[in-house]
Short mmCIF file of N, CA, C and O in Angstrom, two decimals:
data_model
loop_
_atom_site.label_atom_id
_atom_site.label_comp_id
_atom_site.label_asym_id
_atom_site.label_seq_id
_atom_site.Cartn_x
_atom_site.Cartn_y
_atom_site.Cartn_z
N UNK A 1 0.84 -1.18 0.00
CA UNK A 1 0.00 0.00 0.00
C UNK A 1 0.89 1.25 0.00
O UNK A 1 1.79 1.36 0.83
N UNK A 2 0.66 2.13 -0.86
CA UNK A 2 1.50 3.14 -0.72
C UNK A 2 1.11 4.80 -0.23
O UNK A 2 -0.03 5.25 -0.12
N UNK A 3 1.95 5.28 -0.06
CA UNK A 3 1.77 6.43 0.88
C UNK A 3 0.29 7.46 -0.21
O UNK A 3 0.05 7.29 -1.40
N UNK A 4 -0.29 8.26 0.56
CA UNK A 4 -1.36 8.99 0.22
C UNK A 4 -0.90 11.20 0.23
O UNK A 4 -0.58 12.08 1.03
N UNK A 5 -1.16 11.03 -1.17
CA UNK A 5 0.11 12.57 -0.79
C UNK A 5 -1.67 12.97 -0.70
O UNK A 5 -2.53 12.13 -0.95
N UNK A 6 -2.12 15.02 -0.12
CA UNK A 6 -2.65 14.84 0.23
C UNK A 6 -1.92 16.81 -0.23
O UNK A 6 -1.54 16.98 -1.39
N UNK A 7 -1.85 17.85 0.63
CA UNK A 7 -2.15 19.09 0.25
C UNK A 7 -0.59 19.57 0.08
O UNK A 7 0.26 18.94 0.71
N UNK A 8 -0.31 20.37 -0.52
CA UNK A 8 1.04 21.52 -0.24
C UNK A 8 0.75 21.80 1.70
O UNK A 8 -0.27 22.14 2.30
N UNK A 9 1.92 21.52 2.11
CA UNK A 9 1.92 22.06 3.59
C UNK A 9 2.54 23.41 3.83
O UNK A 9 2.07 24.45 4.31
N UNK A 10 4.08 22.99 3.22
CA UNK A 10 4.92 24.40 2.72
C UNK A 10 5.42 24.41 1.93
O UNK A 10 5.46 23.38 1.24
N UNK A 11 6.14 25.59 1.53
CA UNK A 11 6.80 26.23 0.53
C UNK A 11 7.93 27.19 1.68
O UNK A 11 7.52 27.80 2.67
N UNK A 12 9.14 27.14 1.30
CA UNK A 12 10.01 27.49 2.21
C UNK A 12 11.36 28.36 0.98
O UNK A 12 11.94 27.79 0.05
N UNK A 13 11.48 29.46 1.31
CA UNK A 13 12.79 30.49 0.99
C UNK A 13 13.54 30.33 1.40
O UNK A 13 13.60 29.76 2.49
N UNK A 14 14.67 30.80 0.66
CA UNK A 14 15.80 31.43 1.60
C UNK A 14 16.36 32.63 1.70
O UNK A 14 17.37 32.49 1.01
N UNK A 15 16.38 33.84 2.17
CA UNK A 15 16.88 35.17 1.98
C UNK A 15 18.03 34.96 3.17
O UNK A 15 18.34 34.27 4.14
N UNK A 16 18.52 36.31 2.16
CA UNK A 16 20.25 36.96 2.96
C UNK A 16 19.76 38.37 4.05
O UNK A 16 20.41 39.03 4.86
N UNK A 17 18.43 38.43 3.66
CA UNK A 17 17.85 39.67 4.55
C UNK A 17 16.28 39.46 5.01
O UNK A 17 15.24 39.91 4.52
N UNK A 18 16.53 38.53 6.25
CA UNK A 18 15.12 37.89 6.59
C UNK A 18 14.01 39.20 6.63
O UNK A 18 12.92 39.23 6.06
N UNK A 19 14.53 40.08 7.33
CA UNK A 19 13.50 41.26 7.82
C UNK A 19 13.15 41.45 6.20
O UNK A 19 12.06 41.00 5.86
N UNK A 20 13.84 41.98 5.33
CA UNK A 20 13.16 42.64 4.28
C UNK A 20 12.42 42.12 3.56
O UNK A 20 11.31 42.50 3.18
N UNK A 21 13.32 40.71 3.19
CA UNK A 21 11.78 39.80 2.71
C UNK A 21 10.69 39.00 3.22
O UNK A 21 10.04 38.21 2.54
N UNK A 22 10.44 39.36 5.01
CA UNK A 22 9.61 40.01 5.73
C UNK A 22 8.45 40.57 5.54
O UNK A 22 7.27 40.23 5.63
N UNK A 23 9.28 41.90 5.12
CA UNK A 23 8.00 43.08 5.01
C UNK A 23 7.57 43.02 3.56
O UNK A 23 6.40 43.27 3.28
N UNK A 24 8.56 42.67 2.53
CA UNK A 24 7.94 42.29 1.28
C UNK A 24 6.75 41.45 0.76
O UNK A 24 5.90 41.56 -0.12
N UNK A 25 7.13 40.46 1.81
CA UNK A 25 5.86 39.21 1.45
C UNK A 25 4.23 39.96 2.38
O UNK A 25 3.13 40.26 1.93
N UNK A 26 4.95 40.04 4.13
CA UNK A 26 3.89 41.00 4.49
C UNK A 26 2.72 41.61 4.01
O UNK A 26 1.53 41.61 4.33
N UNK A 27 3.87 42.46 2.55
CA UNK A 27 2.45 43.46 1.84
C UNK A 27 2.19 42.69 1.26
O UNK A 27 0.99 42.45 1.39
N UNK A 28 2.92 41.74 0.26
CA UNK A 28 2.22 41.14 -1.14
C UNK A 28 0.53 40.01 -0.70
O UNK A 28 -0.48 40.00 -1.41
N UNK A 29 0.72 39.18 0.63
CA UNK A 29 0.19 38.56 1.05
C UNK A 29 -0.73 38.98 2.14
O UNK A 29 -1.58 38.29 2.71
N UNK A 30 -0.36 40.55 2.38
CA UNK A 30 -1.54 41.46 3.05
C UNK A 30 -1.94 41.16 4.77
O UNK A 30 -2.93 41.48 5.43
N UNK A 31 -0.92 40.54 5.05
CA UNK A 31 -0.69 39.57 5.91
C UNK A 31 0.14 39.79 7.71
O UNK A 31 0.63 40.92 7.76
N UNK A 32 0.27 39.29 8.57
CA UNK A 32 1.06 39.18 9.59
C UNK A 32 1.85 38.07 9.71
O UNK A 32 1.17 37.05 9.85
N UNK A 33 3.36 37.82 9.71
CA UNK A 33 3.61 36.71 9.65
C UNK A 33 2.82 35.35 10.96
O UNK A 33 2.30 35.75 12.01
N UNK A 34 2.86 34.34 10.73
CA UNK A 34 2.61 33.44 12.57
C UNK A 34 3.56 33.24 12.75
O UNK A 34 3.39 32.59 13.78
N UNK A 35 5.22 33.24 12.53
CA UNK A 35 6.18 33.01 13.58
C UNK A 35 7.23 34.36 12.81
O UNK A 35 7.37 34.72 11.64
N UNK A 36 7.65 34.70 13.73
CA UNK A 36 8.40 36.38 13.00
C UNK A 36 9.69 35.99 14.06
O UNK A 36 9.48 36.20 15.25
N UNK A 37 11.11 35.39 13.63
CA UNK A 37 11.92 35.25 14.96
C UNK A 37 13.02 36.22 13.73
O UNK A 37 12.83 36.83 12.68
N UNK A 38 14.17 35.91 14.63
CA UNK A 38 15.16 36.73 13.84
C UNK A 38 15.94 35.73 12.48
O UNK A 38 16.26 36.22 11.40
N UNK A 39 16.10 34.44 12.82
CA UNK A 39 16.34 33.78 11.50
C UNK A 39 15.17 32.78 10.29
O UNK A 39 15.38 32.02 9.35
N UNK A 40 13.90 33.31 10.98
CA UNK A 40 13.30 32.13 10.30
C UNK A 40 11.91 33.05 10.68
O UNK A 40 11.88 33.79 11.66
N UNK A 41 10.81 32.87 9.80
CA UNK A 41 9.75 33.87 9.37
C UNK A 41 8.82 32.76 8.42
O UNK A 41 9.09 32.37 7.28
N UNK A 42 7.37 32.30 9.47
CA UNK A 42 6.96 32.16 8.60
C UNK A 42 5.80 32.44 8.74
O UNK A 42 5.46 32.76 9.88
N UNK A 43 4.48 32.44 7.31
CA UNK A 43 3.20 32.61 6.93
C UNK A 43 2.61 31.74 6.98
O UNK A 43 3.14 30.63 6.94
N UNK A 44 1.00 31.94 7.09
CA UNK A 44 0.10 30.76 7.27
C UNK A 44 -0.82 31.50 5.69
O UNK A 44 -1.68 32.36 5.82
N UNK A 45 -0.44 30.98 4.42
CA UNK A 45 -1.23 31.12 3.40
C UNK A 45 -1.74 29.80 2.99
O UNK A 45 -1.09 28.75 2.96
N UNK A 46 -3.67 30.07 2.50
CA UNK A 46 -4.26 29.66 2.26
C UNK A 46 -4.34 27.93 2.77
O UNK A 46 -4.82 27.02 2.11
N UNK A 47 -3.72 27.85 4.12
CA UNK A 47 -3.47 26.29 4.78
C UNK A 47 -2.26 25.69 4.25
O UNK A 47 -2.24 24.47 4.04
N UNK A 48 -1.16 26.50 3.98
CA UNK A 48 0.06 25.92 3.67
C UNK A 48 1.01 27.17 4.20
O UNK A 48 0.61 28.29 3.88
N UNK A 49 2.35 27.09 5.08
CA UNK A 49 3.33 28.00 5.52
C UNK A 49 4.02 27.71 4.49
O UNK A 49 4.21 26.77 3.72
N UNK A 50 4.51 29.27 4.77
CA UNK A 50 5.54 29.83 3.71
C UNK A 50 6.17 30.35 4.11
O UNK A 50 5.95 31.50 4.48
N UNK A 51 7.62 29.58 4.28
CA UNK A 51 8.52 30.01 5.46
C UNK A 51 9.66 30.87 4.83
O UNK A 51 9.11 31.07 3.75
N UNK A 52 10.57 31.37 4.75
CA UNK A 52 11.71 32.01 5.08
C UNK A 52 12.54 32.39 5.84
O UNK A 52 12.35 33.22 6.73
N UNK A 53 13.97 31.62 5.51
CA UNK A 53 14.69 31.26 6.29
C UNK A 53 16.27 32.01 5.58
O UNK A 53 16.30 32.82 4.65
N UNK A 54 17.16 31.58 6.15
CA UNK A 54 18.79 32.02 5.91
C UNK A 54 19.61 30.67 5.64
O UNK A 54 20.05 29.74 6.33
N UNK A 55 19.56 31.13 3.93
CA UNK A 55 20.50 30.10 3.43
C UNK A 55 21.67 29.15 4.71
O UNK A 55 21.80 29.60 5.84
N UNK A 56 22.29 28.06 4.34
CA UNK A 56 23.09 27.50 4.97
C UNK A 56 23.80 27.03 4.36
O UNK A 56 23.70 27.50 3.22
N UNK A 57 25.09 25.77 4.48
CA UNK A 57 25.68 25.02 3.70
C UNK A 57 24.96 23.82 3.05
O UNK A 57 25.44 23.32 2.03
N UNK A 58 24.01 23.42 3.52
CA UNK A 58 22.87 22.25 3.01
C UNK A 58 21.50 22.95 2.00
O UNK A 58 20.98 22.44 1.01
N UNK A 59 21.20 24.15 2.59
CA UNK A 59 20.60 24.76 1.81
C UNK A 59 21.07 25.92 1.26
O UNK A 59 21.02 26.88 2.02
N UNK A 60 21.52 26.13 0.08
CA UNK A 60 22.16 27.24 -0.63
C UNK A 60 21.02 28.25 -1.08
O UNK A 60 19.85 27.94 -1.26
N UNK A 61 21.50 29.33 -1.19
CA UNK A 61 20.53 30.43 -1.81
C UNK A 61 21.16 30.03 -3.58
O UNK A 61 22.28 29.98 -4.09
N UNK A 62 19.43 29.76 -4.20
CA UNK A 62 19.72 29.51 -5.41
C UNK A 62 18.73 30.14 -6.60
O UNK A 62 17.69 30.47 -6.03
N UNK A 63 18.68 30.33 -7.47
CA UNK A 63 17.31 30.36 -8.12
C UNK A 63 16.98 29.11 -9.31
O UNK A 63 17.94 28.50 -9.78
N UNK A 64 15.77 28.81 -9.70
CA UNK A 64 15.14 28.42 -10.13
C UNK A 64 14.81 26.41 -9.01
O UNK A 64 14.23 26.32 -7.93
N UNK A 65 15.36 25.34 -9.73
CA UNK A 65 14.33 24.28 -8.91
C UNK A 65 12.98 23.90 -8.93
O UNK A 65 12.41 24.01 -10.01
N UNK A 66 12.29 23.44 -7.88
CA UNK A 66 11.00 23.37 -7.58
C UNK A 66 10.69 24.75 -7.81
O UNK A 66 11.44 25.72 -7.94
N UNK A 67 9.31 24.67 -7.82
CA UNK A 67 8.35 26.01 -7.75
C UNK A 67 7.22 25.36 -7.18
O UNK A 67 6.76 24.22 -7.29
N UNK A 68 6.87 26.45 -6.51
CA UNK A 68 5.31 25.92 -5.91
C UNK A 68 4.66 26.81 -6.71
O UNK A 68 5.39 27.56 -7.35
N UNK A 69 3.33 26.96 -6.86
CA UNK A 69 2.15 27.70 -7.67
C UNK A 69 1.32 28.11 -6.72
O UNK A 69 0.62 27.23 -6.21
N UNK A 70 1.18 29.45 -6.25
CA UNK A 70 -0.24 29.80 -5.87
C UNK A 70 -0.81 30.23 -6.69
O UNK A 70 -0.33 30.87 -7.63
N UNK A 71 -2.65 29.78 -6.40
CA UNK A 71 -3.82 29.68 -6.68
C UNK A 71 -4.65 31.31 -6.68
O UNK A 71 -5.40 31.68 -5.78
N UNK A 72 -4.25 32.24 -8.13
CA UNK A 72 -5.34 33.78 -7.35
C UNK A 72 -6.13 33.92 -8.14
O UNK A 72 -5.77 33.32 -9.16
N UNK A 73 -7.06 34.40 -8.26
CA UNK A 73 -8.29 35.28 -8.95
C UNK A 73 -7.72 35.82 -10.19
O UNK A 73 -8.23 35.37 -11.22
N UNK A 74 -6.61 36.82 -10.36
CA UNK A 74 -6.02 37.29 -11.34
C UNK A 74 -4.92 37.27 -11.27
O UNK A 74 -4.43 37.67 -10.21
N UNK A 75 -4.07 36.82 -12.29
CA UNK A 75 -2.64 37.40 -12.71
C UNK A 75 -2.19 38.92 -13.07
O UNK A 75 -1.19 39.55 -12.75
N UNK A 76 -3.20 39.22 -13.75
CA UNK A 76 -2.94 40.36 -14.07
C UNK A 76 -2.57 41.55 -12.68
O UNK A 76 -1.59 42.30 -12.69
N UNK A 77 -3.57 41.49 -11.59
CA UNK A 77 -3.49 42.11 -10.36
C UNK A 77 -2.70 41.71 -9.76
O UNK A 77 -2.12 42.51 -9.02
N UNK A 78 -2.27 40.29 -9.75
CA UNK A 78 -1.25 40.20 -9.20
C UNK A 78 0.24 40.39 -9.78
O UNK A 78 1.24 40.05 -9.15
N UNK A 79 0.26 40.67 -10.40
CA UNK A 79 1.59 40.87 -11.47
C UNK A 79 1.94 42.24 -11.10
O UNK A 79 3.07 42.51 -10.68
N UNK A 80 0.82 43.33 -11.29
CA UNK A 80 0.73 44.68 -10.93
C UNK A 80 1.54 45.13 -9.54
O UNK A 80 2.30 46.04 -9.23
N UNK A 81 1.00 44.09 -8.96
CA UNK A 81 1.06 44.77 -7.10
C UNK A 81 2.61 44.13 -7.05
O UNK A 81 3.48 44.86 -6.58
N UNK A 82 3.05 42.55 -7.60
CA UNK A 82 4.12 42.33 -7.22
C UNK A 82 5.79 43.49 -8.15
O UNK A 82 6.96 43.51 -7.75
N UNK A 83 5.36 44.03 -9.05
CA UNK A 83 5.68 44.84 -9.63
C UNK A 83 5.94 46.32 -9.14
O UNK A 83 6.89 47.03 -9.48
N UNK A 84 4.91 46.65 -8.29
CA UNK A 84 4.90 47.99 -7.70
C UNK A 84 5.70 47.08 -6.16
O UNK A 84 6.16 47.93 -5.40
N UNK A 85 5.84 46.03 -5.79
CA UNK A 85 6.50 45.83 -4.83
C UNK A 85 8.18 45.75 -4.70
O UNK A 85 8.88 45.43 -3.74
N UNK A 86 8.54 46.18 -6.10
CA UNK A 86 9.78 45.60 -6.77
C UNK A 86 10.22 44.19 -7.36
O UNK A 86 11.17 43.68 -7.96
N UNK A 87 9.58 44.02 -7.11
CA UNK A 87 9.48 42.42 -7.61
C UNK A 87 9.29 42.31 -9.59
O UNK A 87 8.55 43.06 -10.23
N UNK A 88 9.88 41.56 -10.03
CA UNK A 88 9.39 41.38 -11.61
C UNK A 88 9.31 39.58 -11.94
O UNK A 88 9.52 38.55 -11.29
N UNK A 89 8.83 39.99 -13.55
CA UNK A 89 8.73 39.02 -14.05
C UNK A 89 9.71 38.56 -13.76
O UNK A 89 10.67 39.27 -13.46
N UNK A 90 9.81 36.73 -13.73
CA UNK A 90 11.16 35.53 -13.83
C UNK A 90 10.72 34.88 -15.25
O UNK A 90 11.55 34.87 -16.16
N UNK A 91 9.11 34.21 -15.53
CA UNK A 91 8.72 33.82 -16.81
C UNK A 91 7.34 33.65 -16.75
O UNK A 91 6.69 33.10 -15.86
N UNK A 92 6.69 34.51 -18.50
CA UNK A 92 5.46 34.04 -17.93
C UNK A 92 4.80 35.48 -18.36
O UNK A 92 5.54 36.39 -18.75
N UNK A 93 3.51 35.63 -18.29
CA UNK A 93 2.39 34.49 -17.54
C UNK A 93 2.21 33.94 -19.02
O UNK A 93 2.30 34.61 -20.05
N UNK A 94 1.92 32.55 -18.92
CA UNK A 94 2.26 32.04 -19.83
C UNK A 94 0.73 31.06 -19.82
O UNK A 94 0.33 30.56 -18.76
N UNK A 95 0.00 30.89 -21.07
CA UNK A 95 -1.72 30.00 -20.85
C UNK A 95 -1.00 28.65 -21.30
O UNK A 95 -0.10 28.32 -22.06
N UNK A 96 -2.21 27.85 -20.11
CA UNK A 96 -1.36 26.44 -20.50
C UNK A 96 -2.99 25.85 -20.50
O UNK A 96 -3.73 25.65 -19.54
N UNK A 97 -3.21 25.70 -21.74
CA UNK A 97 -4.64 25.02 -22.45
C UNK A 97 -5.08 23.52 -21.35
O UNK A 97 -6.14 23.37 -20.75
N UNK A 98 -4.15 22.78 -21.35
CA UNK A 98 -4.26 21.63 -20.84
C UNK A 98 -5.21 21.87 -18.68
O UNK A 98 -5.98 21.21 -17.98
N UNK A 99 -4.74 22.71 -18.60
CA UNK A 99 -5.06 23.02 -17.13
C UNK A 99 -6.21 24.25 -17.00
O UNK A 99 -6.91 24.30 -15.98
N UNK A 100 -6.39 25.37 -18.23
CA UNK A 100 -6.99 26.19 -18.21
C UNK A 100 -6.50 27.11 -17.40
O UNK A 100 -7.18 27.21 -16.38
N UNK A 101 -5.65 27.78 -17.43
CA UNK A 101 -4.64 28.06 -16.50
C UNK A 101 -3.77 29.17 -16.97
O UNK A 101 -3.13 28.99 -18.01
N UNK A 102 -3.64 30.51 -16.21
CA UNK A 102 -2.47 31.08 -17.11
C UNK A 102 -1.41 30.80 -15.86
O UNK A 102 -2.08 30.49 -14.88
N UNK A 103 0.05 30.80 -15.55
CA UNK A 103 0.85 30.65 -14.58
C UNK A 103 1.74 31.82 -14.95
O UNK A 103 1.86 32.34 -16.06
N UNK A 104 2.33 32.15 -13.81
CA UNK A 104 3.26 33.20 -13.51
C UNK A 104 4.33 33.05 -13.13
O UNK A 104 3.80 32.61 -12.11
N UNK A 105 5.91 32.93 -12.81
CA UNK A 105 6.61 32.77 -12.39
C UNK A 105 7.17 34.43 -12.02
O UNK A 105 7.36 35.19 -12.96
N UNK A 106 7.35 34.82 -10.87
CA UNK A 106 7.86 36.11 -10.38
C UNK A 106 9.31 36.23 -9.48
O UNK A 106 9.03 35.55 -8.49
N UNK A 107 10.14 36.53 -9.36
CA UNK A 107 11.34 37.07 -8.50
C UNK A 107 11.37 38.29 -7.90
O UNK A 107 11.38 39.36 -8.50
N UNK A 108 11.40 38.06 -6.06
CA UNK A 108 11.04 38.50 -5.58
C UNK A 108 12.67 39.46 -5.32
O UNK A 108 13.77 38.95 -5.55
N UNK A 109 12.49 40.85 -4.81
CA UNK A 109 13.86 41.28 -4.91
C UNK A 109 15.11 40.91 -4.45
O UNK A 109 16.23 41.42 -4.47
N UNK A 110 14.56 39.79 -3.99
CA UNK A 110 15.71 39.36 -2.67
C UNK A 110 16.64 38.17 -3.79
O UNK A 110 17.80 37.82 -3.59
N UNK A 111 15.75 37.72 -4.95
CA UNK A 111 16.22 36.34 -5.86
C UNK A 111 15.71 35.25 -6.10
O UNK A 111 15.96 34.37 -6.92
N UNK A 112 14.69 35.42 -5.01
CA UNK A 112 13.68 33.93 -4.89
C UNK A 112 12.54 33.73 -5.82
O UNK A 112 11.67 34.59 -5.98
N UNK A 113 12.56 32.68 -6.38
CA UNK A 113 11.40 32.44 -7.71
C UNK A 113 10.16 31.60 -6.96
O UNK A 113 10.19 30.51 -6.39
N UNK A 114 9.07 32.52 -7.18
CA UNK A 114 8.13 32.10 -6.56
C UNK A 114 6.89 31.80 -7.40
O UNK A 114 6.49 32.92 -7.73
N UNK A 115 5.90 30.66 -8.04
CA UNK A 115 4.93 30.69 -9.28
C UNK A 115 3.29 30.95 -8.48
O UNK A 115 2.91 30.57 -7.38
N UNK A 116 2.57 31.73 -9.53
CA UNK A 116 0.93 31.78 -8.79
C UNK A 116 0.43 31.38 -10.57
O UNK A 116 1.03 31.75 -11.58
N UNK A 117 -0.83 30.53 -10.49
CA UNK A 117 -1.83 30.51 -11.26
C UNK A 117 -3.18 30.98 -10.67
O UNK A 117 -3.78 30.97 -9.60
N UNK A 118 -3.37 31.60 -12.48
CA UNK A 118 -5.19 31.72 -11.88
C UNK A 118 -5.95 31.18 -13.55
O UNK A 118 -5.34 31.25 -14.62
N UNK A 119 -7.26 30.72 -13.38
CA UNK A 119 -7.95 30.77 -14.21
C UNK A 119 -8.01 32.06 -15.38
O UNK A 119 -8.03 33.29 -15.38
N UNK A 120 -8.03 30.66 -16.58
CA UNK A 120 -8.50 31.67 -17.41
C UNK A 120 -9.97 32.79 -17.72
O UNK A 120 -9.94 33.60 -18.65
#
């Protein structure tokens, strides 16, 4: 019998400047973090944490890898706000017929590639 996968729990960063990408996600996610310490910061979005933490020797600050996808209403609004946050495009938004789906891939100022879909 094999194991039963079941929701995204987290999605986890790594920044060189916990506070700033902090207050960055803060606004984008409109949010208070649930654990705010000095090396490790994380969010309770939509029933999955989204942590950020300080690279190490096991975990390197890198870009690209996994991506997780959040789930919004619009790309377009969200593209806007992460844009006016400093943040830009990484790739994208790109319609993917098969899912009905446009996806986004964004980099947040700090380096971290983070993906959201929304319906077409």
């Amino acid at each position: 019998m094999g194991i039963k996968i079941k929701e995204v729990s987290t999605i986890r960063i790594f920044s060189n400047d916990i506070r700033k990408s902090r207050d960055w996600y803060k606004t984008l996610f409109n949010q208070d973090p649930i654990v705010d310490l000095e090396f490790f910061v994380s969010f309770k979005v939509c029933g999955a944490c989204f942590d950020i933490t300080v690279p190490d020797a096991e975990n390197p600050f890198s870009q690209g890898g996994s991506v997780g996808y959040w789930l919004v209403d619009n790309i377009d609004t969200l593209l806007k706000q992460v844009e006016d946050l400093g943040g830009k495009i990484y790739r994208g938004p790109l319609r993917v017929p098969e899912t009905q789906r446009t996806i986004l891939q964004i980099q947040d100022p700090f380096g971290n590639i983070v993906g959201f879909e929304a319906p077409f």
